[in-house]
Coordinates of C-alpha atoms in Angstrom, one line a residue:
X66 CA -0.1 0.2 -0.4
X67 CA 1.2 3.4 -1.0
X68 CA 2.3 6.0 1.2
X69 CA -1.3 8.3 0.7
X70 CA -3.1 5.1 0.7
X71 CA -2.0 4.2 4.0
X72 CA -2.6 7.9 5.3
X73 CA -6.2 7.9 4.2
X74 CA -7.1 4.7 5.0
X75 CA -8.7 4.2 8.4
X76 CA -7.1 0.9 9.2
X77 CA -6.1 -2.0 7.0
X78 CA -7.2 -5.9 8.1
X79 CA -4.2 -6.2 9.4
X80 CA -2.7 -3.5 11.2
X81 CA -3.2 0.2 12.9
X82 CA -1.1 3.0 11.6
X83 CA 0.3 5.2 13.9
X84 CA 2.2 7.6 11.9
X85 CA 5.9 8.1 9.8
X86 CA 9.3 7.9 10.8
X87 CA 11.8 10.8 10.0
X88 CA 12.1 8.6 6.5
X89 CA 8.8 8.6 6.2
X90 CA 8.7 5.3 6.7
X91 CA 4.6 3.6 8.2
X92 CA 4.6 3.0 11.7
X93 CA 2.0 0.6 12.4
X94 CA 0.8 -1.7 15.1
X95 CA 0.0 -5.2 13.7
X96 CA -3.7 -5.9 14.9
X97 CA -3.1 -9.5 15.4
X98 CA -1.0 -8.2 18.4
X99 CA -2.9 -5.1 20.0
X100 CA -4.6 -7.7 23.0
X101 CA -1.3 -7.6 24.2
X102 CA -2.1 -3.8 25.8
X103 CA -0.3 -0.9 25.6
X104 CA 0.4 2.3 27.3
X105 CA -0.3 5.7 25.9
X106 CA 1.8 8.0 28.2
X107 CA 3.1 11.9 28.3
X108 CA 2.8 15.3 29.9
X109 CA 0.0 17.3 29.5
X110 CA -0.5 18.8 26.2
X111 CA 1.8 17.2 24.3
X112 CA -0.7 14.9 22.1
X113 CA -1.6 11.9 23.8
X114 CA -5.3 12.5 23.3
X115 CA -4.4 12.8 19.3
X116 CA -3.0 9.1 19.6
X117 CA -5.5 8.0 21.9
X118 CA -8.4 9.3 18.7
X119 CA -6.1 7.9 15.9
X120 CA -5.6 4.6 17.5
X121 CA -9.6 4.1 18.3
X122 CA -10.9 5.4 15.3
X123 CA -8.7 2.7 13.5
X124 CA -9.7 0.0 15.6
X125 CA -13.7 1.0 14.9
X126 CA -13.0 1.1 11.4
X127 CA -11.6 -2.7 11.4
X128 CA -14.8 -3.5 12.7
X129 CA -13.2 -3.7 16.8
X130 CA -15.2 -2.2 19.2
X131 CA -13.8 0.7 21.7
X132 CA -14.6 1.7 25.1
X133 CA -13.1 5.2 26.3
X134 CA -13.1 7.0 29.5
X135 CA -13.8 10.8 28.7
X136 CA -11.9 12.7 31.5
X137 CA -12.6 16.3 30.0
X138 CA -15.7 15.6 28.1
X139 CA -13.9 16.3 25.0
X140 CA -14.6 13.1 22.9
X141 CA -18.1 13.6 21.5
X142 CA -16.1 14.9 18.6
X143 CA -15.3 11.4 17.5
X144 CA -18.6 11.3 16.0
X145 CA -18.2 14.5 13.7
X146 CA -15.8 14.7 10.6
X147 CA -12.7 16.8 11.4
X148 CA -11.6 19.8 9.3
X149 CA -8.5 21.1 8.2
X150 CA -7.3 23.2 11.0
X151 CA -4.1 24.6 10.7
X152 CA -2.2 22.6 13.0
X153 CA -3.8 19.7 11.1
X154 CA -2.7 20.9 7.4
X155 CA 0.8 22.0 8.9
X156 CA 1.3 17.9 10.1
X157 CA -0.4 17.0 6.8
X158 CA 1.9 19.0 5.0
X159 CA 5.3 17.6 6.6
X160 CA 4.4 14.2 5.8
X161 CA 3.1 15.3 2.4
X162 CA 0.0 14.1 2.3
X163 CA -3.4 15.7 0.6
X164 CA -6.7 14.6 0.5
X165 CA -7.4 13.8 4.0
X166 CA -10.9 12.2 4.0
X167 CA -12.5 13.6 7.3
X168 CA -15.0 11.7 8.6
X169 CA -17.2 10.5 11.7
X170 CA -17.3 7.3 13.8
X171 CA -20.4 5.3 15.6
X172 CA -20.2 6.8 19.2
X173 CA -22.6 5.8 21.6
X174 CA -22.1 7.9 25.1
X175 CA -22.4 6.8 28.8
X176 CA -22.2 8.5 31.9
X177 CA -22.5 7.0 35.5
X178 CA -25.1 9.8 36.0
X179 CA -27.1 9.2 33.5
X180 CA -26.4 13.4 31.9
X181 CA -24.3 13.3 29.4
X182 CA -25.1 9.7 27.7
X183 CA -27.0 6.3 28.6
X184 CA -26.9 5.7 32.5
X185 CA -23.9 2.5 33.6
X186 CA -25.2 0.6 36.1
X187 CA -24.2 -2.4 37.9
X188 CA -25.6 -4.0 40.8
X189 CA -24.4 -4.8 44.7
X190 CA -24.2 -8.6 43.8
X191 CA -22.4 -7.7 40.4
X192 CA -20.0 -5.7 41.7
X193 CA -19.2 -7.9 44.5
X194 CA -17.4 -7.7 47.9
X195 CA -14.3 -6.8 46.9
X196 CA -14.4 -4.2 44.5
X197 CA -17.1 -2.6 47.1
X198 CA -14.8 -2.7 49.7
X199 CA -12.5 -0.4 47.8
X200 CA -14.7 1.5 46.9
X201 CA -15.9 1.8 50.5
X202 CA -12.4 2.0 51.7
X203 CA -13.0 -0.8 54.2
X204 CA -10.8 -2.3 56.4
X205 CA -9.6 -5.9 56.0
X206 CA -11.8 -6.7 59.0
X207 CA -14.8 -4.6 57.7
X208 CA -13.9 -7.0 54.7
X209 CA -14.7 -10.1 55.6
X210 CA -17.8 -9.0 57.1
X211 CA -18.7 -7.5 54.0
X212 CA -17.9 -10.5 52.7
X213 CA -20.2 -12.6 55.2
X214 CA -22.9 -10.1 54.4
X215 CA -23.4 -10.8 50.7
X216 CA -23.2 -14.8 51.4
X217 CA -26.2 -14.0 53.8
X218 CA -28.2 -12.1 51.6
X219 CA -27.3 -15.3 48.8
X220 CA -28.4 -17.9 51.2
X221 CA -31.6 -15.8 52.0
X222 CA -32.7 -14.4 48.9
X223 CA -32.2 -11.3 49.8
X224 CA -31.2 -10.0 45.8
X225 CA -28.7 -7.0 46.5
X226 CA -29.2 -4.5 43.6
X227 CA -28.8 -1.1 44.8
X228 CA -27.4 1.1 47.9
X229 CA -31.1 0.6 49.5
X230 CA -30.7 -3.0 49.6
X231 CA -27.5 -3.1 51.3
X232 CA -28.4 -0.6 53.7
X233 CA -31.7 -2.6 54.8
X234 CA -29.4 -5.5 55.0
X235 CA -27.2 -3.7 57.5
X236 CA -30.0 -2.7 59.3
X237 CA -31.4 -5.9 59.4
X238 CA -28.0 -7.8 60.8
X239 CA -27.5 -4.7 63.5
X240 CA -31.3 -5.2 64.2
X241 CA -31.0 -9.4 64.3
X242 CA -27.2 -9.2 65.6
X243 CA -27.4 -11.8 68.4
X244 CA -29.2 -14.7 66.0
X245 CA -27.3 -13.6 62.7
X246 CA -23.9 -12.4 64.0
X247 CA -22.9 -16.0 64.2
X248 CA -24.7 -17.9 61.6
X249 CA -23.0 -15.1 59.0
X250 CA -19.7 -15.3 60.8
X251 CA -19.5 -11.8 61.6
X252 CA -17.3 -11.2 64.7
X253 CA -18.9 -7.7 65.7
X254 CA -21.9 -5.4 65.4
X255 CA -19.6 -2.5 65.0
X256 CA -18.1 -3.6 62.2
X257 CA -21.5 -3.9 60.9
X258 CA -22.1 -0.3 61.5
X259 CA -19.2 0.9 60.3
X260 CA -20.1 -0.3 56.6
X261 CA -23.3 1.3 57.2
X262 CA -22.1 4.2 57.8
X263 CA -19.7 4.3 54.6
X264 CA -22.6 3.7 52.7
X265 CA -24.1 7.6 53.5
X266 CA -21.2 9.5 51.7
X267 CA -21.6 6.9 49.1
X268 CA -24.9 7.6 48.0
X269 CA -24.2 11.4 48.3
X270 CA -21.7 11.1 46.3
X271 CA -24.0 9.2 43.4
X272 CA -23.4 5.6 43.7
X273 CA -27.3 5.4 43.6
X274 CA -27.2 6.4 40.6
X275 CA -24.4 3.7 39.7
X276 CA -26.0 0.7 41.2
X277 CA -29.3 -0.1 39.5
X278 CA -31.0 -1.9 36.9
X279 CA -31.2 -2.1 34.0
X280 CA -27.2 -3.1 34.6
X281 CA -25.0 -3.1 31.8
X282 CA -24.5 -6.5 29.7
X283 CA -21.0 -6.4 28.8
X284 CA -21.9 -8.3 25.7
X285 CA -24.1 -5.3 24.3
X286 CA -20.3 -3.4 24.0
X287 CA -19.5 -5.7 21.4
X288 CA -22.3 -4.9 19.2
X289 CA -21.7 -4.1 15.4
X290 CA -22.8 -0.6 13.9
X291 CA -25.0 -1.1 10.9
X292 CA -22.2 -0.1 8.9
X293 CA -20.0 -2.9 10.2
X294 CA -17.4 -0.7 12.4
X295 CA -17.2 -1.2 16.1
X296 CA -19.1 1.5 18.0
X297 CA -17.2 3.8 19.9
X298 CA -18.5 4.0 23.5
X299 CA -17.4 7.1 25.1
X300 CA -17.7 7.1 29.2
X301 CA -18.3 10.7 30.5
X302 CA -15.9 10.9 33.4
X303 CA -15.7 14.5 33.6
X304 CA -17.7 14.4 36.7
X305 CA -16.8 11.0 37.9
X306 CA -12.8 11.5 37.7
X307 CA -13.8 14.2 40.6
X308 CA -14.8 10.8 43.0
X309 CA -11.6 8.9 42.6
X310 CA -13.2 5.6 44.1
X311 CA -15.9 5.4 42.1
X312 CA -14.1 6.4 39.0
X313 CA -11.2 3.5 39.9
X314 CA -14.2 1.0 41.0
X315 CA -16.3 1.0 37.5
X316 CA -13.3 0.8 35.4
X317 CA -12.3 -2.4 37.6
X318 CA -15.8 -3.9 37.4
X319 CA -15.7 -3.4 33.6
X320 CA -12.7 -5.0 33.1
X321 CA -14.1 -7.9 35.4
X322 CA -16.8 -8.6 33.9
X323 CA -15.5 -9.0 30.3
X324 CA -13.3 -11.5 31.5
X325 CA -16.1 -13.5 33.4
X326 CA -18.6 -13.4 30.0
X327 CA -15.8 -13.4 27.4
X328 CA -14.6 -17.1 26.6
X329 CA -11.3 -18.2 25.9
X330 CA -10.4 -17.0 21.9
X331 CA -6.6 -17.6 21.5
X332 CA -5.3 -16.1 18.9
X333 CA -7.4 -13.7 16.5
X334 CA -6.9 -12.1 13.8
X335 CA -7.8 -8.6 15.8
X336 CA -8.9 -7.8 18.9
X337 CA -12.7 -8.5 20.3
X338 CA -12.4 -5.3 22.1
X339 CA -10.2 -2.5 23.1
X340 CA -10.1 -0.3 26.2
X341 CA -8.5 3.0 26.7
X342 CA -8.5 4.1 30.4
X343 CA -7.4 7.5 31.3
X344 CA -5.8 8.9 34.4
X345 CA -4.9 5.4 34.8
X346 CA -2.9 6.3 38.3
X347 CA -6.3 6.4 39.9
X348 CA -6.9 2.8 39.0
X349 CA -4.2 1.9 41.3
X350 CA -4.4 4.9 43.9
X351 CA -4.8 3.5 47.6
X352 CA -5.3 0.2 46.3
X353 CA -4.5 -2.6 48.5
X354 CA -1.2 -4.8 47.6
X355 CA -3.4 -8.0 47.6
X356 CA -5.6 -6.5 45.0
X357 CA -3.2 -5.0 42.5
X358 CA -1.9 -8.5 42.4
X359 CA -5.2 -9.8 41.5
X360 CA -5.6 -7.2 38.4
X361 CA -2.2 -7.9 37.2
X362 CA -3.5 -11.4 37.1
X363 CA -6.5 -10.6 35.3
X364 CA -4.9 -8.2 32.8
X365 CA -2.5 -10.9 31.5
X366 CA -5.2 -13.5 30.9
X367 CA -7.8 -11.4 29.6
X368 CA -6.0 -10.8 26.5
X369 CA -6.6 -14.4 25.7
X370 CA -9.9 -13.5 25.6
X371 CA -9.2 -10.7 22.9
X372 CA -9.5 -7.9 24.7
X373 CA -6.3 -5.1 24.4
X374 CA -6.3 -3.0 27.9
X375 CA -4.2 0.3 27.1
X376 CA -3.4 2.6 30.3
X377 CA -3.0 6.0 29.4
X378 CA -1.0 8.6 31.9
X379 CA 2.0 11.1 31.9
X380 CA 4.4 9.1 33.3
X381 CA 4.5 5.1 33.0
X382 CA 5.3 4.9 36.9
X383 CA 1.8 5.3 37.5
X384 CA 0.9 2.0 36.6
X385 CA 2.3 -0.7 38.8
X386 CA 5.2 -2.8 37.0
X387 CA 3.6 -6.0 37.5
X388 CA 1.2 -4.8 35.1
X389 CA 3.6 -2.2 33.2
X390 CA 5.5 -5.1 31.8
X391 CA 2.3 -6.7 30.2
X392 CA 1.8 -3.6 28.1
X393 CA 3.6 -4.9 25.0
X394 CA 2.4 -1.7 22.8
X395 CA 4.2 1.9 24.0
X396 CA 3.7 5.4 22.8
X397 CA 5.6 7.5 24.4
X398 CA 4.9 11.2 24.0
X399 CA 7.2 14.1 25.5
X400 CA 8.0 14.0 29.3
X401 CA 9.0 16.6 32.0
X402 CA 12.5 16.6 33.6
X403 CA 12.1 19.3 36.2
X404 CA 12.8 17.4 39.3
X405 CA 15.4 15.1 40.4
X406 CA 12.2 12.6 40.7
X407 CA 11.0 13.7 36.8
X408 CA 14.8 13.0 35.9
X409 CA 14.7 9.1 37.7
X410 CA 11.3 8.6 35.9
X411 CA 12.8 9.9 32.0
X412 CA 15.8 7.4 32.8
X413 CA 13.8 4.6 33.9
X414 CA 11.2 5.1 31.0
X415 CA 14.4 4.8 28.5
X416 CA 15.5 1.8 29.9
X417 CA 12.2 0.1 29.0
X418 CA 12.4 0.1 25.6
X419 CA 14.4 -2.0 23.0
X420 CA 17.0 0.8 21.8
X421 CA 17.3 2.1 18.5
X422 CA 21.5 3.1 17.9
X423 CA 19.9 5.9 16.0
X424 CA 17.9 7.7 18.7
X425 CA 19.5 9.0 22.0
X426 CA 16.2 8.3 24.1
X427 CA 17.3 10.7 27.2
X428 CA 17.3 13.4 25.0
X429 CA 14.6 12.5 22.6
X430 CA 12.0 12.1 25.7
X431 CA 12.3 15.5 26.9
X432 CA 12.5 17.4 23.9
X433 CA 9.7 15.6 21.5
X434 CA 7.3 18.4 19.9
X435 CA 3.8 18.3 20.0
X436 CA 2.2 15.2 18.2
X437 CA 5.7 13.4 17.6
X438 CA 6.4 10.0 20.0
X439 CA 8.4 7.0 20.6
X440 CA 6.8 4.3 19.7
X441 CA 7.5 0.8 20.3
X442 CA 5.3 -2.5 18.8
X443 CA 5.4 -5.7 18.8
X444 CA 6.7 -7.0 15.3
X445 CA 5.6 -10.2 13.3
X446 CA 7.5 -12.3 15.6
X447 CA 5.7 -11.0 18.6
X448 CA 8.8 -9.4 20.1
X449 CA 9.4 -5.6 20.9
X450 CA 10.4 -3.6 17.6
X451 CA 13.1 -1.1 18.6
X452 CA 11.6 1.8 19.5
X453 CA 11.0 4.6 16.5
X454 CA 10.7 8.3 16.5
X455 CA 6.6 8.4 15.0
X456 CA 4.9 11.4 13.7
X457 CA 1.6 10.9 14.7
X458 CA -1.1 11.7 12.0
X459 CA -4.0 13.4 13.1
X460 CA -7.3 12.4 13.3
X461 CA -10.0 12.1 10.9
X462 CA -12.5 13.7 13.2
X463 CA -13.3 16.5 15.1
X464 CA -10.6 16.8 17.9
X465 CA -12.4 18.1 20.8
X466 CA -16.4 18.3 21.8
X467 CA -18.9 18.0 19.3
X468 CA -21.3 21.0 18.8
X469 CA -23.6 21.7 21.6
X470 CA -26.6 19.2 21.2
X471 CA -25.4 16.5 19.3
X472 CA -24.7 14.4 21.9
X473 CA -28.4 14.6 23.1
X474 CA -29.5 13.8 19.8
X475 CA -27.4 11.1 19.3
X476 CA -28.6 9.7 22.5
X477 CA -32.3 9.6 21.6
X478 CA -31.0 8.0 18.3
X479 CA -28.9 5.6 19.9
X480 CA -29.8 1.4 19.7
X481 CA -29.2 1.4 23.4
X482 CA -31.6 4.4 24.2
X483 CA -34.5 1.7 24.7
X484 CA -32.3 -0.8 26.8
X485 CA -31.0 1.6 29.0
X486 CA -32.1 4.6 29.8
X487 CA -35.2 4.0 31.9
X488 CA -34.6 2.8 35.6
X489 CA -36.5 0.0 37.2
X490 CA -36.3 -1.2 40.7
X491 CA -37.5 -4.7 40.8
X492 CA -38.2 -6.4 44.2
X493 CA -34.7 -7.2 46.0
X494 CA -33.5 -7.2 50.2
X495 CA -35.5 -3.8 50.3
X496 CA -38.9 -4.8 49.8
X497 CA -38.2 -8.6 50.9
X498 CA -37.1 -7.1 54.5
X499 CA -39.7 -4.7 54.4
X500 CA -42.2 -7.1 53.7
X501 CA -41.2 -9.0 56.5
X502 CA -41.3 -5.6 59.1
X503 CA -44.7 -5.5 57.8
X504 CA -45.8 -8.8 58.8
X505 CA -44.8 -8.8 62.0
X506 CA -47.3 -6.2 62.9
X507 CA -48.1 -5.8 66.6
X508 CA -49.5 -9.2 67.4
X509 CA -51.3 -9.5 70.4
X510 CA -50.3 -11.3 73.6
X511 CA -51.7 -13.6 75.9
X512 CA -53.4 -11.0 78.2
X513 CA -55.0 -9.8 74.8
X514 CA -53.0 -6.4 74.8
X515 CA -51.0 -5.1 71.8
X516 CA -47.2 -5.3 71.9
X517 CA -44.8 -4.2 69.0
X518 CA -43.5 -7.0 67.3
X519 CA -39.5 -7.0 66.2
X520 CA -39.8 -6.3 62.2
X521 CA -37.4 -8.9 62.1
X522 CA -39.2 -12.1 64.0
X523 CA -40.1 -14.1 61.0
X524 CA -37.3 -17.0 61.0
X525 CA -34.2 -16.8 58.9
X526 CA -35.2 -20.6 57.2
X527 CA -39.1 -19.5 56.3
X528 CA -37.8 -17.8 52.5
X529 CA -40.6 -18.2 49.8
X530 CA -40.6 -20.7 46.9
X531 CA -39.8 -18.2 44.5
X532 CA -37.2 -16.4 46.1
X533 CA -35.1 -19.6 46.3
X534 CA -36.4 -20.4 42.4
X535 CA -34.6 -17.3 41.8
X536 CA -31.3 -17.7 43.5
X537 CA -30.9 -21.2 42.2
X538 CA -31.1 -19.5 38.6
X539 CA -28.4 -16.5 40.1
X540 CA -26.2 -19.2 40.9
X541 CA -26.5 -21.3 37.6
X542 CA -25.4 -18.1 35.7
X543 CA -22.9 -17.1 38.0
X544 CA -20.8 -20.7 37.7
X545 CA -19.0 -19.0 34.7
X546 CA -17.8 -16.5 37.0
X547 CA -16.2 -18.3 39.4
X548 CA -13.0 -18.4 37.9
X549 CA -12.9 -14.5 37.9
X550 CA -13.9 -14.6 41.8
X551 CA -10.9 -16.9 42.4
X552 CA -8.7 -14.5 40.6
X553 CA -9.9 -11.7 42.5
X554 CA -9.8 -13.7 46.0
X555 CA -10.2 -11.6 49.0
X556 CA -8.0 -8.8 50.5
X557 CA -6.8 -12.3 53.1
X558 CA -5.9 -14.0 50.3
X559 CA -8.6 -16.4 51.0
X560 CA -11.5 -16.9 48.2
X561 CA -12.7 -20.7 49.4
X562 CA -16.0 -18.9 50.7
X563 CA -16.9 -15.9 48.3
X564 CA -20.3 -15.7 46.4
X565 CA -22.1 -12.8 45.0

């Protein structure tokens, strides 16, 4: 394929084009290695966003669905054709490229809070105790009790869907601690009370929007657009990023759901999906080492299911070494070296690339112009290629947000609108426990006087047959998730009794 054809083609069936080296040779990523994960790094304003968009659009054009976290609310333009702005014209001229066919891509907008896109929801049950513990910032002892609360809810047929379900469940256990505590292996009422208190700020931060139904079915993200291209799913995180724990938890949940639901795929000609996680350092901030280890295992194994994960951050140090070692495809924009710590990061980053005798990595890392990056991808034999200096091609669509009203119009026309827009609140723990309280209404004593009965008097063993059937169905559906549960384990390293 000629240089002009490569430049104007959104993607070939075999590779993604980043741009060109100093001799105008194409710098590409073979699609069959795109599930080996990657890193896009660089200081603010050096061109990471354009690189991300360039990759996302080519994945889409190759029929690969993409999920992007939009930290600044600037990716809606990916749905609209770009234009010959002065910076774009200057870069294309430097590469001797003309007739650039600007276009938009099929895009779906999501928002945990439901304002800038379809509501992205999950249930307490789907999130599970480990990630909920991270979200609530629980201690190990509190996590163990939370784990037991999940077990008890399963045993009692009390589905944990939304926040009020967990609030009702904790209140139930506190009220009946004498009868329930030992049965549920919960050592102290105070621990449950501490969990209950942690639920209050979660609600004020928007947890009541994140937890509910209809929950996202991650398999829906793999749908093809009518054109045969992959949808680009953009999660508006401009508000979510101000709640770092919820931001990190929602993305780790998404990763876990894909792992649980996708079958082993082996070697594929192209990935089933590509994920781009911006502000990657937030995924690992205040994360217990045991959970970091489990995340590392999931990232390593999920590539065998055809998913490529790309972390976007300012410096590679933001990603734990065990995970960084798995990122075979690297795009490194300019770094800053204003402090001794910065200089050490530059030195460490230079050491991670396969050297190119024609490039002084230490010098290049601090002097790359905007839109130019050091790129190293996996070659035909699967080994990292020597690093190359690459002038990244501009995207074909709009850089920055779309015009006002575009997102909402596209939201209304989206094939996901009828599935996820309207919340529903089916019977779950809150409703069942409320019904028990109502059934345990003031009873007439032997003396003929009315005395208030405990709202939790109904024996635990008396569970409705329909609830038991519902639980059996849930268990059957969860069989395929057992491997993931085993991988995530618990903060104490034991996963033998974990259930959702």
